[in-house]
Coordinates of C-alpha atoms in Angstrom, one line a residue:
X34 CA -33.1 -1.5 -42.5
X35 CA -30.0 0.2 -43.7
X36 CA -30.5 3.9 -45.2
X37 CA -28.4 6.2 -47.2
X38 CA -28.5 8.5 -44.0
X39 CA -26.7 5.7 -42.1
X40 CA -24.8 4.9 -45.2
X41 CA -23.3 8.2 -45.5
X42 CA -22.7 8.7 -41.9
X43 CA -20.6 5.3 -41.5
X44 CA -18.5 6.5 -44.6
X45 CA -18.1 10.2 -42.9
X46 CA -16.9 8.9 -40.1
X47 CA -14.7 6.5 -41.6
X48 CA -12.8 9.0 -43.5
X49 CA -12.5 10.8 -40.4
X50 CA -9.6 7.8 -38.6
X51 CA -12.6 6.3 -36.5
X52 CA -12.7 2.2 -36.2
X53 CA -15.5 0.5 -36.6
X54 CA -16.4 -0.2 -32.9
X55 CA -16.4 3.2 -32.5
X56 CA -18.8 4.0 -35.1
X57 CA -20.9 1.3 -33.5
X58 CA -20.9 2.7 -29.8
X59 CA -21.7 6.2 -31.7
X60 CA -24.8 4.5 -33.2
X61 CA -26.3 2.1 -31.1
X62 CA -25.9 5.1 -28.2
X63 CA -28.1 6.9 -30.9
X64 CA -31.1 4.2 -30.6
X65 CA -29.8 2.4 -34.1
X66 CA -30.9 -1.5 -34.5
X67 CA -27.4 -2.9 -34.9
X68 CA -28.6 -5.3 -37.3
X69 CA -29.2 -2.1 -39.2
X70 CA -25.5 -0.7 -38.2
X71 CA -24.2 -4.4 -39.4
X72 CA -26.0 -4.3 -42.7
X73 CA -24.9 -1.0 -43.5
X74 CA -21.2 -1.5 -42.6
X75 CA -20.9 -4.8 -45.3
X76 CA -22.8 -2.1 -47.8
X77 CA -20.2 0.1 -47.0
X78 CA -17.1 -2.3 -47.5
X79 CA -15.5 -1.6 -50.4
X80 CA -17.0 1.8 -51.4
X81 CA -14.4 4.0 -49.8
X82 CA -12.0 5.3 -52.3
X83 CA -11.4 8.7 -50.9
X84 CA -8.5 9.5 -48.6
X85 CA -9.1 9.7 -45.2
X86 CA -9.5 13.5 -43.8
X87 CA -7.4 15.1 -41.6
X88 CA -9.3 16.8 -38.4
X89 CA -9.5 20.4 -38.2
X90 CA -6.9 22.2 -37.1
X91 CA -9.0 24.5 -35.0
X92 CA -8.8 23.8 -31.1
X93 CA -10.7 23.0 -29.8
X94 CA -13.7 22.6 -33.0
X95 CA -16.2 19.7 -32.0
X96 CA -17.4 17.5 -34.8
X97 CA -20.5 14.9 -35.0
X98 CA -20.9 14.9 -31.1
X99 CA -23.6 11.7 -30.7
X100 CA -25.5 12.9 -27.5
X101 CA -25.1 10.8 -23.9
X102 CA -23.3 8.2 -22.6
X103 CA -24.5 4.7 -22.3
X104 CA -25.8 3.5 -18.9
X105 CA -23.6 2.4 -16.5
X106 CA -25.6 -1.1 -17.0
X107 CA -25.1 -1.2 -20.2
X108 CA -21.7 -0.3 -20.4
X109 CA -21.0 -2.9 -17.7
X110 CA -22.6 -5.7 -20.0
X111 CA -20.2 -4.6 -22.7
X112 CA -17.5 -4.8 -20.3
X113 CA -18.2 -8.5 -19.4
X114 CA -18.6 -9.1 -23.1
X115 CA -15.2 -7.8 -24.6
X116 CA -13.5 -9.2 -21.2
X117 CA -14.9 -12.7 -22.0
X118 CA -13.7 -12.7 -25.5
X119 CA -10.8 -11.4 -24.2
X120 CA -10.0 -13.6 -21.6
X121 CA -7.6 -15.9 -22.3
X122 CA -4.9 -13.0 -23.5
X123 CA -6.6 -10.8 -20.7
X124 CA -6.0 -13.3 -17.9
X125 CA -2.2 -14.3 -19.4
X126 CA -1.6 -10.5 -19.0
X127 CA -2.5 -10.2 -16.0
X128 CA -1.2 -13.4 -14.1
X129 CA 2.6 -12.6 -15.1
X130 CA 3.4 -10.0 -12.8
X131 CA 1.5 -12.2 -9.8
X132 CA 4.0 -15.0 -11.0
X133 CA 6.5 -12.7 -10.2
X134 CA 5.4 -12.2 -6.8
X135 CA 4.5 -15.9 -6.3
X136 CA 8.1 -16.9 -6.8
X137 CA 9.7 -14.5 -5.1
X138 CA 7.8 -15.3 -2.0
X139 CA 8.1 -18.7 -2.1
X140 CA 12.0 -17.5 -2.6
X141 CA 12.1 -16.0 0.4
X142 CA 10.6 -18.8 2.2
X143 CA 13.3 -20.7 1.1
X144 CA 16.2 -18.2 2.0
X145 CA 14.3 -17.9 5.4
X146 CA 14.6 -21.6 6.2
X147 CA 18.1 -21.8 5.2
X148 CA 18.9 -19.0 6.9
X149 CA 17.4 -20.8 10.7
X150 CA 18.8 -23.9 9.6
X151 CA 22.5 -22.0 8.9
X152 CA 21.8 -20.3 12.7
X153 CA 20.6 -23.2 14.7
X154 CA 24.0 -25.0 13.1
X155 CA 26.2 -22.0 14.4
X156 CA 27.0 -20.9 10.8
X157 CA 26.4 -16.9 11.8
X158 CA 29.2 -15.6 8.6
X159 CA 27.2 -18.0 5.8
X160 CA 23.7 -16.7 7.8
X161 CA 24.3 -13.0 7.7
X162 CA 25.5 -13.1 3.6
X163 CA 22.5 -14.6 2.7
X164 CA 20.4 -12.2 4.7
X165 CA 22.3 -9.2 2.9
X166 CA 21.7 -11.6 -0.8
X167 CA 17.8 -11.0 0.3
X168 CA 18.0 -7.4 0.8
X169 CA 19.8 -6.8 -2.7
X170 CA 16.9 -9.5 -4.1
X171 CA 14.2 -7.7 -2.7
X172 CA 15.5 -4.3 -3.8
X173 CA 16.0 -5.5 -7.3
X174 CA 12.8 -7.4 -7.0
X175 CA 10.8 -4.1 -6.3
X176 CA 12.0 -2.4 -9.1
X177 CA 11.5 -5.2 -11.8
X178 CA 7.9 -5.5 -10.2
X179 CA 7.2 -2.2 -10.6
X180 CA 8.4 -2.0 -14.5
X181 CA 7.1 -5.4 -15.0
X182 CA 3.1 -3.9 -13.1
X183 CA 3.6 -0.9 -15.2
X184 CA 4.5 -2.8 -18.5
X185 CA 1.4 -5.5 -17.8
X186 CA -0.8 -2.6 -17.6
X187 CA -0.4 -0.9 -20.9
X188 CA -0.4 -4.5 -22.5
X189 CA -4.0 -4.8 -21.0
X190 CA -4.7 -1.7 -22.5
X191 CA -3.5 -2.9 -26.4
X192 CA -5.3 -6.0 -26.0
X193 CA -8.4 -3.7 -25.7
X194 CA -7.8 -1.2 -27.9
X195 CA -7.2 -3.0 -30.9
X196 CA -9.7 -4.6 -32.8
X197 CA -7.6 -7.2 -33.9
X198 CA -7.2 -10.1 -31.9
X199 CA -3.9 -10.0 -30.8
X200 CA -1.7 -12.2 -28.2
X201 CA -0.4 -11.6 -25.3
X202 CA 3.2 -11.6 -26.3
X203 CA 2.3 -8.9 -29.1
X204 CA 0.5 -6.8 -26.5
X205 CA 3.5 -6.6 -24.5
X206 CA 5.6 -5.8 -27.5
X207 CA 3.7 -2.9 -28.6
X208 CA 3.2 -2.2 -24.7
X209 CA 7.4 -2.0 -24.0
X210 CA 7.7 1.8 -26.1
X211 CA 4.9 3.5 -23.7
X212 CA 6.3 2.0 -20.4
X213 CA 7.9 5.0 -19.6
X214 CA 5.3 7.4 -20.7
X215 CA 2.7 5.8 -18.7
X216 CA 5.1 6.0 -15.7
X217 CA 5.2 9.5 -16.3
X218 CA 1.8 10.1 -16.7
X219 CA 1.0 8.3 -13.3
X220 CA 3.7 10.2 -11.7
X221 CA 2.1 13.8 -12.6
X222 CA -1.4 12.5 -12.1
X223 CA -0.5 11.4 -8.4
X224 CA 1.4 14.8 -7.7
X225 CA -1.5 16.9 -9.2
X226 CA -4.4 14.4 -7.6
X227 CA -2.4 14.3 -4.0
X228 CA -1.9 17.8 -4.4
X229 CA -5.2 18.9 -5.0
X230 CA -6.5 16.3 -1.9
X231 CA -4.2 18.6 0.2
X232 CA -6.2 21.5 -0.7
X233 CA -9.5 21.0 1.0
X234 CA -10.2 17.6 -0.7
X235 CA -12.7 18.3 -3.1
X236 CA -10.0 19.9 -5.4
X237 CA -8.2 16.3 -5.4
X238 CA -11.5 14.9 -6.3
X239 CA -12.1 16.4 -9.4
X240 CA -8.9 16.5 -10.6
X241 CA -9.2 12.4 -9.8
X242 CA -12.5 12.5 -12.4
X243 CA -10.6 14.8 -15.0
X244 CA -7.4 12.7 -15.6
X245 CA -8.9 9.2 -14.8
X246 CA -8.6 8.5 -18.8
X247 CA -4.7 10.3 -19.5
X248 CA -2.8 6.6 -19.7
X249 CA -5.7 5.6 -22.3
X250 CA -5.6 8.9 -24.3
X251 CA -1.8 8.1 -24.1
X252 CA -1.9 4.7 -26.0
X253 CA -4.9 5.3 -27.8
X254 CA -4.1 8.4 -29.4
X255 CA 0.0 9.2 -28.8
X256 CA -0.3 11.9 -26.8
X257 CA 2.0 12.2 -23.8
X258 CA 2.7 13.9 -20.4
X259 CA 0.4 16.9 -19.6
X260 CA -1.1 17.5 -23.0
X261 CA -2.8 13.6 -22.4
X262 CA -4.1 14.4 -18.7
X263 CA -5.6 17.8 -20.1
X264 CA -7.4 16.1 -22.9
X265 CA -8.7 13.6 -20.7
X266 CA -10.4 16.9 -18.9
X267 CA -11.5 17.8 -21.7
X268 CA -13.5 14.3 -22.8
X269 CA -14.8 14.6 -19.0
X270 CA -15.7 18.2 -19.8
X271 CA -19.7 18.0 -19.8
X272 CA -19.9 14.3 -18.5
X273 CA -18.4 14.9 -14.9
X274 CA -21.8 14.1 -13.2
X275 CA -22.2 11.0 -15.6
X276 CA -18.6 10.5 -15.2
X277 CA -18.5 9.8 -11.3
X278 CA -22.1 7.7 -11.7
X279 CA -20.3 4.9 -13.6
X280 CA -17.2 5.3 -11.7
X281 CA -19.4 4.8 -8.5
X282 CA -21.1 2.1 -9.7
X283 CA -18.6 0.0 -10.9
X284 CA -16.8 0.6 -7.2
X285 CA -20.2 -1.2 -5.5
X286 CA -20.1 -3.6 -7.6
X287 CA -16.3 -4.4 -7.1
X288 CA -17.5 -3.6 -3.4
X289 CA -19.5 -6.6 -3.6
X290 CA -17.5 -8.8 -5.4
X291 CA -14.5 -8.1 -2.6
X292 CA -17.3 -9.3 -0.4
X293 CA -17.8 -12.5 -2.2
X294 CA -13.8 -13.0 -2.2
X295 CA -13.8 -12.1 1.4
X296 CA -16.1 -15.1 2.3
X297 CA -14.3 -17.5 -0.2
X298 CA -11.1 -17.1 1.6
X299 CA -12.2 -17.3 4.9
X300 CA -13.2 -20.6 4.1
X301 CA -10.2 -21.4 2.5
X302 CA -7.9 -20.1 5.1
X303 CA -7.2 -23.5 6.5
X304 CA -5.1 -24.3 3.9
X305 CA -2.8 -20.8 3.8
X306 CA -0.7 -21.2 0.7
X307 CA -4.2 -22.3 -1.2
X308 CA -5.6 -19.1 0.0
X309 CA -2.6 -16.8 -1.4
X310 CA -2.8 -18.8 -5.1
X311 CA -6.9 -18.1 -4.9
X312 CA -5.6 -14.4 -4.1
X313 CA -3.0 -14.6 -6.7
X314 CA -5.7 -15.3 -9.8
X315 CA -8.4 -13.3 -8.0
X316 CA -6.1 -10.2 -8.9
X317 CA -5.0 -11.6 -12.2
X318 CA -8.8 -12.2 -13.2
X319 CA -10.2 -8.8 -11.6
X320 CA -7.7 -6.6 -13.0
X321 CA -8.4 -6.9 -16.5
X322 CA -12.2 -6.5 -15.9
X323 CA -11.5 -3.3 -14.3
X324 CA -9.1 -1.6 -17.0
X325 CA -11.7 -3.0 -20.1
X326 CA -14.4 -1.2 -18.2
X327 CA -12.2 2.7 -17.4
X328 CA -11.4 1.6 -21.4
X329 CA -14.8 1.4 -22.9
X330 CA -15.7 4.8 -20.8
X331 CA -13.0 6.3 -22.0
X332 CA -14.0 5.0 -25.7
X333 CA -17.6 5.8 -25.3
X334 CA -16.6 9.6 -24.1
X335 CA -14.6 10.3 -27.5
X336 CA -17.7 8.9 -29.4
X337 CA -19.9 11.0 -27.6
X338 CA -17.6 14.1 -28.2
X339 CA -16.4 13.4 -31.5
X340 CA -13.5 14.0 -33.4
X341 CA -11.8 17.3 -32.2
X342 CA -8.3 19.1 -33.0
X343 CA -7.1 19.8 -28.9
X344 CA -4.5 21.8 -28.2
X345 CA -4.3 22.8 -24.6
X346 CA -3.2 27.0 -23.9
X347 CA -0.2 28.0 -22.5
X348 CA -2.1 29.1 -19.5
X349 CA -3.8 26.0 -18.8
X350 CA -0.6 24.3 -18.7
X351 CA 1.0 26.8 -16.8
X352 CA -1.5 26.6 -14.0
X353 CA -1.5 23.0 -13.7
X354 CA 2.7 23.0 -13.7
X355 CA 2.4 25.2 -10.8
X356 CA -0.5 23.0 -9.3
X357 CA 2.8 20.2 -9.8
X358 CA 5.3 22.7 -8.5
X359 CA 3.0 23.2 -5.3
X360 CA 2.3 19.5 -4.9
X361 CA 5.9 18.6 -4.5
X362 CA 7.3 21.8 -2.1
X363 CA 4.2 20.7 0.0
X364 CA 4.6 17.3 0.2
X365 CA 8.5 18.0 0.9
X366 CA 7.4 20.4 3.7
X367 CA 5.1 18.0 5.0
X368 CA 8.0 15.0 4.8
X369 CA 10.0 17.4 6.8
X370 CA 8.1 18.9 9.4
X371 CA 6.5 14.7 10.2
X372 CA 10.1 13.7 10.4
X373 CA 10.6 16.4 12.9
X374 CA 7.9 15.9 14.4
X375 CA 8.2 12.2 14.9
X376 CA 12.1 12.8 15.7
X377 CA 10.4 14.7 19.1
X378 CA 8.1 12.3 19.9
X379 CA 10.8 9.7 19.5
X380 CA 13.1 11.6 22.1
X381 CA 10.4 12.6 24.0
X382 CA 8.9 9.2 24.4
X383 CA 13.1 8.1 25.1
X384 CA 13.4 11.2 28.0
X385 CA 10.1 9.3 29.6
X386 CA 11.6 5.8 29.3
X387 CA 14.5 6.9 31.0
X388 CA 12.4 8.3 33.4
X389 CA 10.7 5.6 34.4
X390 CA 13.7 3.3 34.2
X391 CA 14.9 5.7 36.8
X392 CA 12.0 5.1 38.8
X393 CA 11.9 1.3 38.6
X394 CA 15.8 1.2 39.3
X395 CA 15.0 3.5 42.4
X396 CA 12.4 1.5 43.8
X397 CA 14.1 -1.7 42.8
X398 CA 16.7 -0.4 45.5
X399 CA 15.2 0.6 47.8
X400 CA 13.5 -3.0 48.1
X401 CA 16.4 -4.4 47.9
X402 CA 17.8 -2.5 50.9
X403 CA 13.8 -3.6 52.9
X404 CA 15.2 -7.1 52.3
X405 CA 18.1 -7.0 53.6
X406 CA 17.2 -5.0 56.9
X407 CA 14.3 -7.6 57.3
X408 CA 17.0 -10.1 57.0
X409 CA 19.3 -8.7 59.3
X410 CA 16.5 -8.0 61.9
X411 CA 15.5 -11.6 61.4
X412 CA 19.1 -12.8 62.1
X413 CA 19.4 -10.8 65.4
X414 CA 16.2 -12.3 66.3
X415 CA 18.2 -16.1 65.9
X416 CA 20.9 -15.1 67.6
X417 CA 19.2 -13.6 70.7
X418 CA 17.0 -17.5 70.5
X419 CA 20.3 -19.3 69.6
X420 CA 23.1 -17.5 70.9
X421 CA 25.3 -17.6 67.2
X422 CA 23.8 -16.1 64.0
X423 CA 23.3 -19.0 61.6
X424 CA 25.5 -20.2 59.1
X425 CA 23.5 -19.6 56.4
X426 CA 20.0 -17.7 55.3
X427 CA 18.4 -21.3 55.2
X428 CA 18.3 -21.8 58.9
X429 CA 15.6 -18.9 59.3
X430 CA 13.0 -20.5 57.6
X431 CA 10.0 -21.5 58.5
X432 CA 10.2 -20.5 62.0
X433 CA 11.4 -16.5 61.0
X434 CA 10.2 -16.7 57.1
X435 CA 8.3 -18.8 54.8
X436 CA 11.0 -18.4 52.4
X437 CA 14.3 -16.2 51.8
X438 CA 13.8 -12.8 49.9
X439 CA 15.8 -12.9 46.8
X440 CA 16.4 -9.9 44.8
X441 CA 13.0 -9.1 42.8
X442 CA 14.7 -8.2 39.3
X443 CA 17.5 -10.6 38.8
X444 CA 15.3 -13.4 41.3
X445 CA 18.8 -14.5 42.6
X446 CA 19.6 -14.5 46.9
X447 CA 21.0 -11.8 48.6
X448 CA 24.8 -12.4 49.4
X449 CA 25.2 -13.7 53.3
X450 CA 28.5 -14.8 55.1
X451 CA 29.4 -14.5 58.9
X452 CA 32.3 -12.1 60.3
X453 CA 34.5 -11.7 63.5
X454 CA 34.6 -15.4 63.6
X455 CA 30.6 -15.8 63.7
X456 CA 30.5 -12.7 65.9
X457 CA 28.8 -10.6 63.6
X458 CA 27.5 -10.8 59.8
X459 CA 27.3 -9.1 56.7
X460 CA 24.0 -9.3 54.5
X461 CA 24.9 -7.2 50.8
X462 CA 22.3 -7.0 47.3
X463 CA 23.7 -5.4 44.8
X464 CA 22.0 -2.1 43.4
X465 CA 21.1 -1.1 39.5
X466 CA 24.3 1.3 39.6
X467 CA 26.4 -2.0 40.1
X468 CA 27.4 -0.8 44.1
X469 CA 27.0 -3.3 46.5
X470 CA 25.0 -2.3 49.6
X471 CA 25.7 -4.2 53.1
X472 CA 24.1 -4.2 56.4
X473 CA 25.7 -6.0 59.5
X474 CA 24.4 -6.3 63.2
X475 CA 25.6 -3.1 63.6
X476 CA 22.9 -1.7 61.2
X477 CA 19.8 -3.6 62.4
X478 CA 18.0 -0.4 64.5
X479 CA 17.8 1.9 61.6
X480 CA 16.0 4.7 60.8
X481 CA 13.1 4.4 58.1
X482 CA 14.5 4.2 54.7
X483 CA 13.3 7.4 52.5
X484 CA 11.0 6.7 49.4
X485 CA 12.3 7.2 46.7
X486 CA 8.8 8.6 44.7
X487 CA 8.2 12.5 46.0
X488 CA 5.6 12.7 49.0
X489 CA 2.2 14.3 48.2
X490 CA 1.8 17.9 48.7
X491 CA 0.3 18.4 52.3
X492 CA -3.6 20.4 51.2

């Protein structure tokens, strides 16, 4: 039953900005019945006359904090709860920017296709525009996809926060002024995060946990840039270890849902473009769940903490500047020093492709000139049985070989004609430098032809 204690509470807290649902995570976290926390909110409708109260200027002055979070079993339940009362403007949120990407792929597809078809019918000119119409697309495309992924993420965000039921077209309207300020936010998250991951890891870690709420203090409360990632650290302050549990928890059960997903698709791989739609609302139906359950943490946190004036020091935000400062000179460094590095593997690994081209080519000859010699050999040995070399390479097999060498790279015969009126020959392969190498009867007792790999040091 409702008491004045919970009477005057709901009306303290009223004055002080908070929402209902607020109140209500505040006192069912407290062990209130929320038949109870219902009956005294209708008691309490109507009774407020009193302006509400501004926050205490003094940073940063706790008020009412209402003791531990929620379990991460509880707080999952009221995820599923607001996300299925939510759905329908969740889900039409979601699903627009993997529209997006639907139709530009099957775009490409198309351009692809015409593009073959334009090639197989010799039409290179019309071919090579529409390749360079795909590049602008796709540049074009990636930067409407990121505005549009950016945009469809604060939407989500106002279709949670308030407690009016609002559409989907009036999320993204009140979304479209906080675009760029949740771009922002993201972008000094990531430099502070990566740089801290650079620094031993576990620095990156916990500056992960401390700013994992910024882009909600931003829309939920105004507050921009650095001043919203620092007061995310300081809802977190007290509540890392609880922090990371639900954090961790809800990554197994996503774990296991992936799993599930994993399984579905292999199934339905046989039928590819069914697969990527199944993908398509798998992302449009997950992503909503996962930002209504950061949101609710984030919501339960300023319950637990209370209301609080927070302005962060000048040296807290100097030290975390020069956190940013260091994050991008490193990761420069770092660009710099891979790209030289890579550059001398690159040439390196060219210097050993030559060399071994060199080598190949070298013992490419010097099979070539074997051939020939065996050739000529063979044609003394049908002239000594026949009295005339023969007019061509053809006559020597089978009774001399089982068939004609042919050059081993190129697969094409050697070149044979006779000379001196059939008095002598000429048998000539052409070597990698593009010189022709001959032999005649005149060359048939040669010496042994060098090798062209170095001999073995003698032990």
């Amino acid at each position: 039953m409702a008491n004045q204690q919970l009477i005057d509470y709901i009306k303290q807290q009223l004055q002080l900005g908070k929402n209902q649902e607020e109140i209500k995570t505040i006192l069912l976290a407290k062990g209130w019945n929320e038949t109870d926390v219902m009956e005294a909110f209708n008691l309490v409708a109507g009774r407020i006359a009193s302006p509400p109260i501004p926050p205490s200027p003094a940073a940063p002055s706790y008020t009412t904090p209402s003791g531990s979070l929620p379990g991460a079993t509880a707080l999952l339940g009221e995820t599923w709860g607001l996300y299925k009362q939510r759905l329908k403007t969740l889900f039409t949120i979601a699903i627009i920017p993997q529209l997006m990407i639907f139709a530009f792929a099957g775009l490409l597809v198309i351009m692809g296709i015409t593009t073959a078809a334009l090639l197989v019918g010799k039409l290179q000119t019309m071919a090579g525009g529409i390749v360079i119409v795909s590049i602008l697309l796709g540049i074009l495309f990636f930067f409407a996809l990121l505005v549009v992924q950016l945009w469809s993420q604060v939407a989500l965000v106002y279709a949670l926060k308030d407690s009016e039921d609002i559409g989907s077209k009036e999320a993204y309207r009140r979304a479209r002024p906080k675009i760029f300020s949740f771009w922002w936010i993201s972008i000094l998250t990531g430099i502070i995060v990566g740089a801290g991951f650079l620094f031993f890891f576990i620095p990156g870690f916990i500056f992960s946990i401390w700013f994992t709420f910024a882009i909600y203090v931003l829309i939920a409360e105004d507050i921009k840039g650095m001043d919203a990632l620092l007061k995310s650290r300081e809802y977190v302050r007290g509540h890392f270890g609880s922090v990371f549990g639900r954090l961790l928890f809800l990554m197994i059960v996503l774990f296991g849902v992936f799993i599930l997903y994993f399984l579905a698709s292999l199934l339905l791989s046989f039928v590819p473009i069914f697969g990527q739609i199944v993908g398509f609302l798998f992302t449009a139906l997950l992503t909503p769940f996962v930002i209504a359950y950061y949101f609710l943490l984030y919501r339960q946190l300023k319950a637990v903490k209370g209301e609080f004036a927070f302005t962060p020091s000048a040296k807290t935000k100097t030290i975390f500047s020069l956190v940013i400062i260091a994050g991008v000179i490193i990761s420069v460094v770092l660009m710099i020093v891979s790209t030289v590095v890579v550059s001398n593997l690159i040439k390196k690994q060219g210097e050993q492709e030559k060399k071994l081209e060199a080598l190949e080519e070298a013992a490419t000859d010097y099979w070539r000139e074997f051939d020939i010699n065996e050739i000529a050999r063979y044609l003394a040995l049908y002239a000594d049985n026949h009295g005339v070399f023969p007019d061509s390479l053809e006559r020597l097999v089978p009774d001399y070989f089982y068939s004609i060498p042919v050059d081993r790279k190129t697969n094409q015969p050697y070149k044979y004609q006779l000379k001196d009126e059939g008095k002598d020959f000429e048998v000539c392969a052409i070597l990698s430098n593009g010189s022709e190498k001959c032999v005649n009867a005149k060359d048939i007792y040669y010496p042994p032809l060098p090798s062209p790999f170095p001999s073995s040091p003698a032990f």
